Tab-separated table of C-alpha atoms in Angstrom:
chain	number	residue	atom	x	y	z
A	343	PHE	CA	168.568	-69.140	143.128
A	344	ALA	CA	165.522	-69.546	140.979
A	345	GLU	CA	163.286	-72.039	142.711
A	346	GLU	CA	164.000	-74.899	140.314
A	347	ILE	CA	166.879	-77.287	140.969
A	348	LYS	CA	170.125	-76.744	139.098
A	349	PRO	CA	173.604	-78.340	139.173
A	350	LEU	CA	176.204	-76.569	141.297
A	351	PRO	CA	179.597	-76.434	139.541
A	352	GLN	CA	183.023	-76.663	141.154
A	353	GLY	CA	183.836	-73.450	142.991
A	354	ASP	CA	180.195	-72.485	143.503
A	355	THR	CA	179.646	-70.868	146.909
A	356	TRP	CA	176.450	-72.800	147.624
A	357	ARG	CA	178.144	-76.069	146.646
A	358	LYS	CA	180.848	-75.388	149.224
A	359	TYR	CA	178.332	-74.396	151.891
A	360	ILE	CA	176.134	-77.474	151.425
A	361	ALA	CA	179.135	-79.832	151.415
A	362	LEU	CA	180.511	-78.123	154.526
A	363	SER	CA	177.160	-78.515	156.305
A	364	LEU	CA	177.098	-82.250	155.515
A	365	ARG	CA	180.698	-82.645	156.616
A	366	ASP	CA	179.965	-80.930	159.940
A	367	GLU	CA	176.762	-82.915	160.439
A	368	GLU	CA	178.671	-86.188	160.062
A	369	GLY	CA	181.654	-85.102	162.168
A	370	LEU	CA	184.043	-85.311	159.198
A	371	GLU	CA	185.997	-82.134	159.908
A	372	ASP	CA	189.233	-83.623	158.544
A	373	GLY	CA	187.654	-84.871	155.323
A	374	LEU	CA	186.814	-83.437	151.921
A	375	PHE	CA	183.858	-84.506	149.808
A	376	ASN	CA	184.295	-86.013	146.383
A	377	LEU	CA	180.860	-85.176	145.004
A	378	ARG	CA	179.428	-87.193	142.136
A	379	ARG	CA	176.252	-85.126	141.979
A	380	ILE	CA	175.029	-81.986	143.722
A	381	GLU	CA	172.014	-79.972	142.640
A	382	ALA	CA	170.016	-77.439	144.630
A	383	ASN	CA	167.755	-74.441	144.783
A	384	SER	CA	167.425	-72.009	147.681
A	385	SER	CA	165.775	-74.497	150.038
A	386	ILE	CA	166.403	-78.119	149.005
A	387	ALA	CA	169.366	-80.043	147.600
A	388	TYR	CA	170.458	-83.468	146.422
A	389	VAL	CA	173.999	-84.567	147.315
A	390	CYS	CA	175.814	-87.798	146.455
A	391	GLY	CA	179.491	-88.520	147.032
A	392	LEU	CA	182.355	-90.109	148.948
A	393	ILE	CA	184.700	-88.633	151.515
A	394	LYS	CA	188.453	-88.206	151.074
A	395	ASP	CA	191.202	-87.369	153.520
A	396	LYS	CA	193.383	-84.309	153.089
A	397	ASN	CA	195.884	-86.395	151.114
A	398	ASP	CA	193.204	-87.059	148.487
A	399	ASN	CA	192.701	-90.710	149.510
A	400	PHE	CA	189.207	-92.163	149.754
A	401	LEU	CA	188.368	-92.998	153.360
A	402	THR	CA	187.148	-96.466	154.353
A	403	ASP	CA	185.327	-97.754	157.400
A	404	GLY	CA	186.604	-100.502	159.695
A	405	GLN	CA	185.671	-103.220	157.167
A	406	ASN	CA	187.502	-101.615	154.221
A	407	GLN	CA	184.178	-100.466	152.805
A	408	TYR	CA	183.434	-97.003	151.441
A	409	HIS	CA	180.494	-94.988	152.740
A	410	LEU	CA	178.403	-93.348	150.028
A	411	TYR	CA	176.714	-90.215	151.346
A	412	ASP	CA	173.503	-90.026	149.333
A	413	ARG	CA	171.139	-87.405	150.723
A	414	VAL	CA	168.327	-84.983	150.234
A	415	MET	CA	169.203	-81.927	152.303
A	416	ALA	CA	167.076	-78.919	153.214
A	417	ILE	CA	167.871	-75.533	154.619
A	418	GLY	CA	166.856	-75.294	158.252
A	419	TYR	CA	165.600	-72.591	160.556
A	420	ARG	CA	169.151	-71.471	161.351
A	421	TRP	CA	169.964	-71.100	157.652
A	422	SER	CA	172.192	-74.168	157.720
A	423	TRP	CA	171.651	-77.270	155.604
A	424	GLY	CA	170.657	-80.562	157.210
A	425	SER	CA	169.904	-84.077	155.968
A	426	VAL	CA	166.209	-84.908	155.663
A	427	VAL	CA	166.323	-88.075	153.506
A	428	ARG	CA	169.125	-90.653	153.542
A	429	PHE	CA	169.858	-93.143	150.759
A	430	ASP	CA	173.340	-93.909	152.151
A	431	LYS	CA	175.016	-97.268	151.603
A	432	THR	CA	178.437	-98.914	151.804
A	433	ILE	CA	180.254	-99.990	148.658
A	434	ALA	CA	183.316	-102.129	148.007
A	435	SER	CA	185.119	-99.686	145.726
A	436	PRO	CA	184.955	-95.999	144.716
A	437	GLN	CA	184.187	-97.298	141.225
A	438	ASP	CA	180.947	-98.832	142.557
A	439	VAL	CA	179.227	-95.501	143.144
A	440	HIS	CA	175.590	-95.622	142.062
A	441	CYS	CA	173.677	-92.614	143.342
A	442	HIS	CA	169.973	-92.992	144.124
A	443	TYR	CA	169.382	-90.384	141.443
A	444	GLY	CA	171.781	-91.091	138.604
A	445	LYS	CA	172.877	-88.288	136.323
A	446	ASN	CA	170.322	-89.415	133.752
A	447	VAL	CA	167.446	-88.709	136.189
A	448	PRO	CA	166.158	-85.121	135.924
A	449	LEU	CA	165.840	-83.565	139.372
A	450	THR	CA	163.055	-81.201	140.374
A	451	SER	CA	162.225	-79.617	143.696
A	452	ALA	CA	158.829	-81.380	143.550
A	453	LEU	CA	160.547	-84.773	143.255
A	454	LEU	CA	162.756	-84.076	146.267
A	455	ARG	CA	159.829	-82.700	148.275
A	456	GLU	CA	157.926	-85.913	147.580
A	457	GLN	CA	160.800	-87.861	149.122
A	458	VAL	CA	160.696	-85.616	152.188
A	459	ALA	CA	156.931	-86.096	152.526
A	460	ALA	CA	157.356	-89.872	152.211
A	461	GLN	CA	159.472	-89.898	155.385
A	462	GLY	CA	156.358	-89.245	157.476
A	463	ARG	CA	156.382	-87.422	160.789
A	464	LYS	CA	159.023	-89.418	162.652
A	465	ASN	CA	161.911	-87.011	162.063
A	466	ILE	CA	160.563	-84.222	159.824
A	467	CYS	CA	158.059	-81.508	160.707
A	468	GLN	CA	155.492	-82.137	157.979
A	469	PRO	CA	152.660	-79.732	157.056
A	470	VAL	CA	149.341	-80.275	158.846
A	471	LYS	CA	146.482	-79.753	156.410
A	472	ALA	CA	143.167	-78.135	157.317
A	473	SER	CA	141.365	-81.472	156.875
A	474	ASP	CA	143.702	-83.356	159.236
A	475	PRO	CA	142.212	-84.035	162.737
A	476	LEU	CA	145.710	-83.396	164.091
A	477	ARG	CA	145.252	-79.736	163.199
A	478	SER	CA	142.304	-79.392	165.593
A	479	ASP	CA	144.230	-81.168	168.356
A	480	ILE	CA	147.170	-78.777	168.042
A	481	LEU	CA	144.980	-75.663	167.836
A	482	ASN	CA	143.053	-76.843	170.910
A	483	GLY	CA	146.375	-76.983	172.748
A	484	LEU	CA	147.135	-73.419	171.682
A	485	ARG	CA	143.665	-72.229	172.675
A	486	ALA	CA	143.917	-73.773	176.151
A	487	SER	CA	147.206	-71.954	176.752
A	488	TYR	CA	146.255	-68.524	175.392
A	489	ILE	CA	145.336	-65.825	177.940
A	490	GLY	CA	145.353	-62.653	175.813
A	491	ASP	CA	146.703	-59.348	177.160
A	492	SER	CA	148.572	-60.304	180.332
A	493	ASN	CA	148.559	-56.675	181.526
A	494	SER	CA	144.778	-56.312	181.637
A	495	LEU	CA	143.676	-59.545	183.315
A	496	THR	CA	142.100	-59.580	186.760
A	497	LEU	CA	142.894	-62.173	189.408
A	498	ASN	CA	140.810	-65.303	188.751
A	499	GLY	CA	138.794	-63.373	186.162
A	500	PRO	CA	137.621	-64.482	182.699
A	501	LEU	CA	139.988	-65.289	179.837
A	502	PRO	CA	139.356	-64.471	176.166
A	503	THR	CA	137.939	-66.947	173.682
A	504	VAL	CA	139.910	-66.781	170.448
A	505	LYS	CA	140.389	-68.355	167.058
A	506	PHE	CA	143.734	-68.795	165.329
A	507	ILE	CA	144.824	-67.689	161.889
A	508	VAL	CA	147.327	-70.306	160.725
A	509	GLU	CA	150.191	-69.158	158.520
A	510	ASP	CA	152.421	-72.177	159.092
A	511	LEU	CA	151.676	-75.397	160.955
A	512	CYS	CA	153.768	-78.546	160.850
A	513	ALA	CA	154.240	-81.497	163.159
A	514	THR	CA	156.417	-84.488	163.889
A	515	GLU	CA	155.118	-87.360	165.993
A	516	ASP	CA	156.030	-85.560	169.225
A	517	TYR	CA	156.402	-81.857	168.402
A	518	ALA	CA	154.550	-79.179	166.444
A	519	TYR	CA	155.414	-75.713	165.170
A	520	PHE	CA	152.834	-72.939	164.784
A	521	LEU	CA	153.169	-69.508	163.217
A	522	GLY	CA	150.123	-67.273	163.125
A	523	LYS	CA	147.792	-64.994	165.035
A	524	ALA	CA	145.006	-65.154	167.584
A	525	THR	CA	141.834	-63.216	166.799
A	526	GLY	CA	138.864	-62.331	168.947
A	527	ASP	CA	140.459	-60.627	171.960
A	528	LYS	CA	140.918	-56.909	172.541
A	529	THR	CA	144.389	-55.658	171.616
A	530	SER	CA	146.494	-54.261	174.444
A	531	PHE	CA	146.604	-50.461	174.658
A	532	PHE	CA	150.395	-50.735	174.933
A	533	ILE	CA	150.955	-52.714	171.723
A	534	HIS	CA	151.612	-50.701	168.560
A	535	ASP	CA	152.749	-51.535	165.008
A	536	ASP	CA	151.427	-55.054	165.477
A	537	ALA	CA	150.566	-55.895	161.856
A	538	ASN	CA	153.711	-57.944	161.203
A	539	ASN	CA	153.902	-59.610	164.612
A	540	ARG	CA	153.108	-63.287	165.026
A	541	LEU	CA	152.832	-65.963	167.651
A	542	ARG	CA	155.641	-68.450	167.062
A	543	VAL	CA	155.119	-71.538	169.187
A	544	VAL	CA	156.722	-74.950	169.614
A	545	LEU	CA	154.360	-77.497	171.178
A	546	LYS	CA	155.038	-80.951	172.579
A	547	LYS	CA	152.582	-83.821	172.719
A	548	SER	CA	152.084	-84.931	176.316
A	549	PRO	CA	151.556	-88.561	177.351
A	550	ASP	CA	147.839	-87.734	177.748
A	551	GLY	CA	147.710	-86.715	174.082
A	552	VAL	CA	147.369	-82.976	174.762
A	553	TRP	CA	149.613	-80.571	172.831
A	554	ARG	CA	151.237	-78.007	175.143
A	555	PRO	CA	153.442	-74.983	174.337
A	556	GLN	CA	157.109	-75.274	175.245
A	557	PRO	CA	159.080	-74.724	177.389
A	558	GLU	CA	156.802	-76.658	179.721
A	559	ASN	CA	154.168	-74.591	181.561
A	560	ASN	CA	154.479	-71.680	179.116
A	561	LEU	CA	151.375	-69.619	178.439
A	562	LEU	CA	150.687	-67.549	175.343
A	563	THR	CA	149.865	-63.847	175.510
A	564	GLN	CA	149.633	-60.874	173.184
A	565	GLN	CA	153.042	-59.957	174.560
A	566	SER	CA	154.438	-63.298	173.309
A	567	LYS	CA	154.291	-62.156	169.687
A	568	VAL	CA	157.467	-61.482	167.736
A	569	SER	CA	158.240	-60.087	164.295
A	570	GLY	CA	157.229	-62.672	161.703
A	571	GLY	CA	158.962	-64.942	159.288
A	572	TYR	CA	162.164	-66.410	160.690
A	573	TYR	CA	161.655	-70.079	161.533
A	574	SER	CA	159.004	-70.573	158.861
A	575	ASP	CA	161.548	-70.209	156.063
A	576	GLY	CA	163.276	-73.524	156.695
A	577	THR	CA	162.630	-77.228	157.156
A	578	LEU	CA	162.313	-78.145	160.825
A	579	ARG	CA	163.433	-81.531	162.071
A	580	GLU	CA	162.471	-83.317	165.280
A	581	THR	CA	165.902	-82.496	166.703
A	582	ASP	CA	165.429	-78.793	165.894
A	583	LEU	CA	162.070	-78.668	167.651
A	584	ALA	CA	163.376	-80.571	170.672
A	585	GLN	CA	166.168	-78.017	170.957
A	586	LEU	CA	163.790	-75.067	170.595
A	587	ALA	CA	161.548	-76.584	173.259
A	588	GLN	CA	164.407	-76.277	175.757
A	589	ALA	CA	164.665	-72.505	175.316
A	590	CYS	CA	165.763	-70.624	178.417
A	591	ARG	CA	163.028	-68.463	179.896
A	592	VAL	CA	163.348	-64.698	180.129
A	593	GLU	CA	161.846	-62.099	182.422
A	594	GLY	CA	158.300	-61.346	181.307
A	595	ASP	CA	157.520	-64.878	180.135
A	596	THR	CA	154.083	-65.957	181.325
A	597	VAL	CA	153.888	-69.354	183.021
A	598	ASN	CA	151.468	-71.552	184.928
A	599	LEU	CA	153.069	-73.383	187.859
A	600	THR	CA	151.829	-75.769	190.507
A	601	GLY	CA	153.161	-76.080	194.027
A	602	THR	CA	152.555	-75.321	197.693
A	603	LEU	CA	151.467	-71.828	198.773
A	604	ARG	CA	153.099	-70.520	201.949
A	605	GLN	CA	153.055	-67.300	203.952
A	606	GLN	CA	156.323	-65.798	205.143
A	607	GLY	CA	156.491	-63.167	207.902
A	608	ASP	CA	153.641	-61.427	209.715
A	609	GLY	CA	151.672	-58.226	209.580
A	610	GLU	CA	152.783	-55.611	207.070
A	611	SER	CA	155.956	-57.584	206.304
A	612	ALA	CA	154.018	-60.707	205.309
A	613	TYR	CA	154.341	-62.079	201.792
A	614	TRP	CA	153.421	-65.283	199.989
A	615	THR	CA	155.675	-67.759	198.243
A	616	LEU	CA	155.203	-70.741	195.983
A	617	THR	CA	157.315	-73.850	196.397
A	618	PRO	CA	156.999	-75.158	192.830
A	619	ASP	CA	156.557	-78.852	192.133
A	620	SER	CA	158.864	-78.463	189.119
A	621	PRO	CA	161.270	-75.540	189.637
A	622	LEU	CA	162.284	-73.489	186.599
A	623	THR	CA	165.717	-74.739	185.556
A	624	CYS	CA	166.811	-71.957	183.200
A	625	VAL	CA	165.924	-68.276	183.552
A	626	ARG	CA	168.160	-65.778	181.798
A	627	ASP	CA	169.942	-63.309	184.130
A	628	ALA	CA	168.568	-64.939	187.292
A	629	ASN	CA	170.858	-64.941	190.333
A	630	LYS	CA	171.851	-68.583	190.154
A	631	GLN	CA	174.699	-68.026	192.637
A	632	GLN	CA	172.176	-67.875	195.460
A	633	PRO	CA	171.570	-71.370	196.893
A	634	GLY	CA	168.084	-72.621	196.105
A	635	TRP	CA	167.546	-69.754	193.668
A	636	ASN	CA	164.666	-71.564	191.950
A	637	GLN	CA	163.169	-73.519	194.864
A	638	THR	CA	160.896	-70.740	196.151
A	639	MET	CA	159.195	-67.898	194.282
A	640	GLN	CA	157.652	-64.823	195.860
A	641	LEU	CA	154.166	-63.978	194.586
A	642	VAL	CA	153.544	-60.273	193.977
A	643	LEU	CA	150.045	-59.783	195.413
A	644	THR	CA	148.305	-56.891	197.142
A	645	PRO	CA	147.212	-57.252	200.787
A	646	GLN	CA	143.615	-57.250	199.556
A	647	GLU	CA	144.314	-60.120	197.140
A	648	ARG	CA	146.012	-62.124	199.876
A	649	GLU	CA	143.118	-61.489	202.242
A	650	SER	CA	140.577	-62.722	199.693
A	651	LEU	CA	142.514	-65.954	199.126
A	652	ASN	CA	143.831	-66.537	202.649
A	653	ASN	CA	142.191	-69.963	202.795
A	654	LEU	CA	144.696	-71.235	200.181
A	655	VAL	CA	147.804	-70.872	202.390
A	656	GLY	CA	149.428	-74.251	202.983
A	657	LYS	CA	147.566	-75.883	200.107
A	658	LYS	CA	148.506	-77.157	196.668
A	659	VAL	CA	147.720	-74.443	194.157
A	660	SER	CA	147.974	-73.544	190.498
A	661	VAL	CA	149.294	-70.040	189.852
A	662	GLY	CA	149.688	-68.128	186.593
A	663	GLY	CA	151.750	-64.977	186.138
A	664	ASP	CA	154.829	-63.333	184.645
A	665	ILE	CA	158.394	-64.247	185.609
A	666	PHE	CA	160.023	-61.314	187.410
A	667	LEU	CA	163.626	-60.973	188.627
A	668	ALA	CA	164.414	-59.594	192.079
A	669	LEU	CA	165.468	-55.937	191.991
A	670	SER	CA	165.490	-54.725	195.599
A	671	ALA	CA	165.425	-55.749	199.249
A	672	SER	CA	161.631	-55.860	199.090
A	673	HIS	CA	161.993	-58.885	196.830
A	674	HIS	CA	162.694	-61.898	199.002
A	675	THR	CA	163.511	-64.532	196.366
A	676	PRO	CA	165.623	-64.371	193.172
A	677	LEU	CA	162.553	-65.285	191.095
A	678	LEU	CA	159.091	-63.811	191.536
A	679	LEU	CA	155.723	-64.115	189.828
A	680	ASP	CA	154.101	-60.781	188.950
A	681	ASN	CA	150.935	-59.858	187.021
A	682	ILE	CA	149.252	-62.834	188.657
A	683	PHE	CA	145.970	-63.605	186.926
A	684	ARG	CA	145.192	-67.041	188.355
A	685	LEU	CA	145.575	-68.515	191.847
A	686	THR	CA	143.381	-71.506	192.602
A	687	GLU	CA	143.486	-74.612	194.751
A	688	ILE	CA	144.300	-77.952	193.147
A	689	LYS	CA	141.723	-80.404	194.440
């Protein structure tokens, strides 16, 4: 498509795809749309029409009324179309169709984008401008969760101070999406071809007003970066961000957990574990068949590190490190924390 809106004629592939997306969104798998108007470009569309059954009869609701589907739709991060503005109404007869934008109203992408912006932040991830105080709040949440190169940190040592280059930042009332880079910390020796890599982060606003990366307790590192450009190409809705926030963790993810520190065994066989206050509920490839697989996590620490922090055993602690999956008999729990950079008492 050129970026300006244009009508989609019968038989057009995009017309079929947009109508199919709306049908699936509304749970109308057995219906067919009778479209009175459909215009679109590559990212936003206007759709207005009724639904018919497979015998070509207009469908009614329980009160013998007809539902007019009158929507602005946008392409989402999964390259499927979703409703972002609804002008729907019920009408007494198929002859009573009056679309919000009649055929005499010229449609432009700017006009439709204005309607999306007018919805506010309740359901749509709207851009956060540089002048908006919300921008600082979100970036402060990123900054507080960024630890730099997770492979070069020392236990309870300093963390880098960074600034963020924002390429995309939007927010709903409860979630935010960030795409960009951190600058100001030394790049890991092990990271190469990094020019096109980005931090891609979903944040959630906590009851205390602080924005925190998701899934909960996630920390951001240089190793968190991924190749750029995927999610930023679509319109994100609150439901999309809520779903992304529930992503299953993978080995190597860096987290900060709280819980009780305990010592198991004695002498050379001694090791430390954390009984987390909030156990990790989804870790890809973890041995979930083992009872209590997520209730205790072994901490990978040297004898010297344990000796220096021996006064913490039995206490409530905060610990930051990388998720590690058990590989051998020397690993005593299905989940471990490795590359530990922070272990402090919670007072």
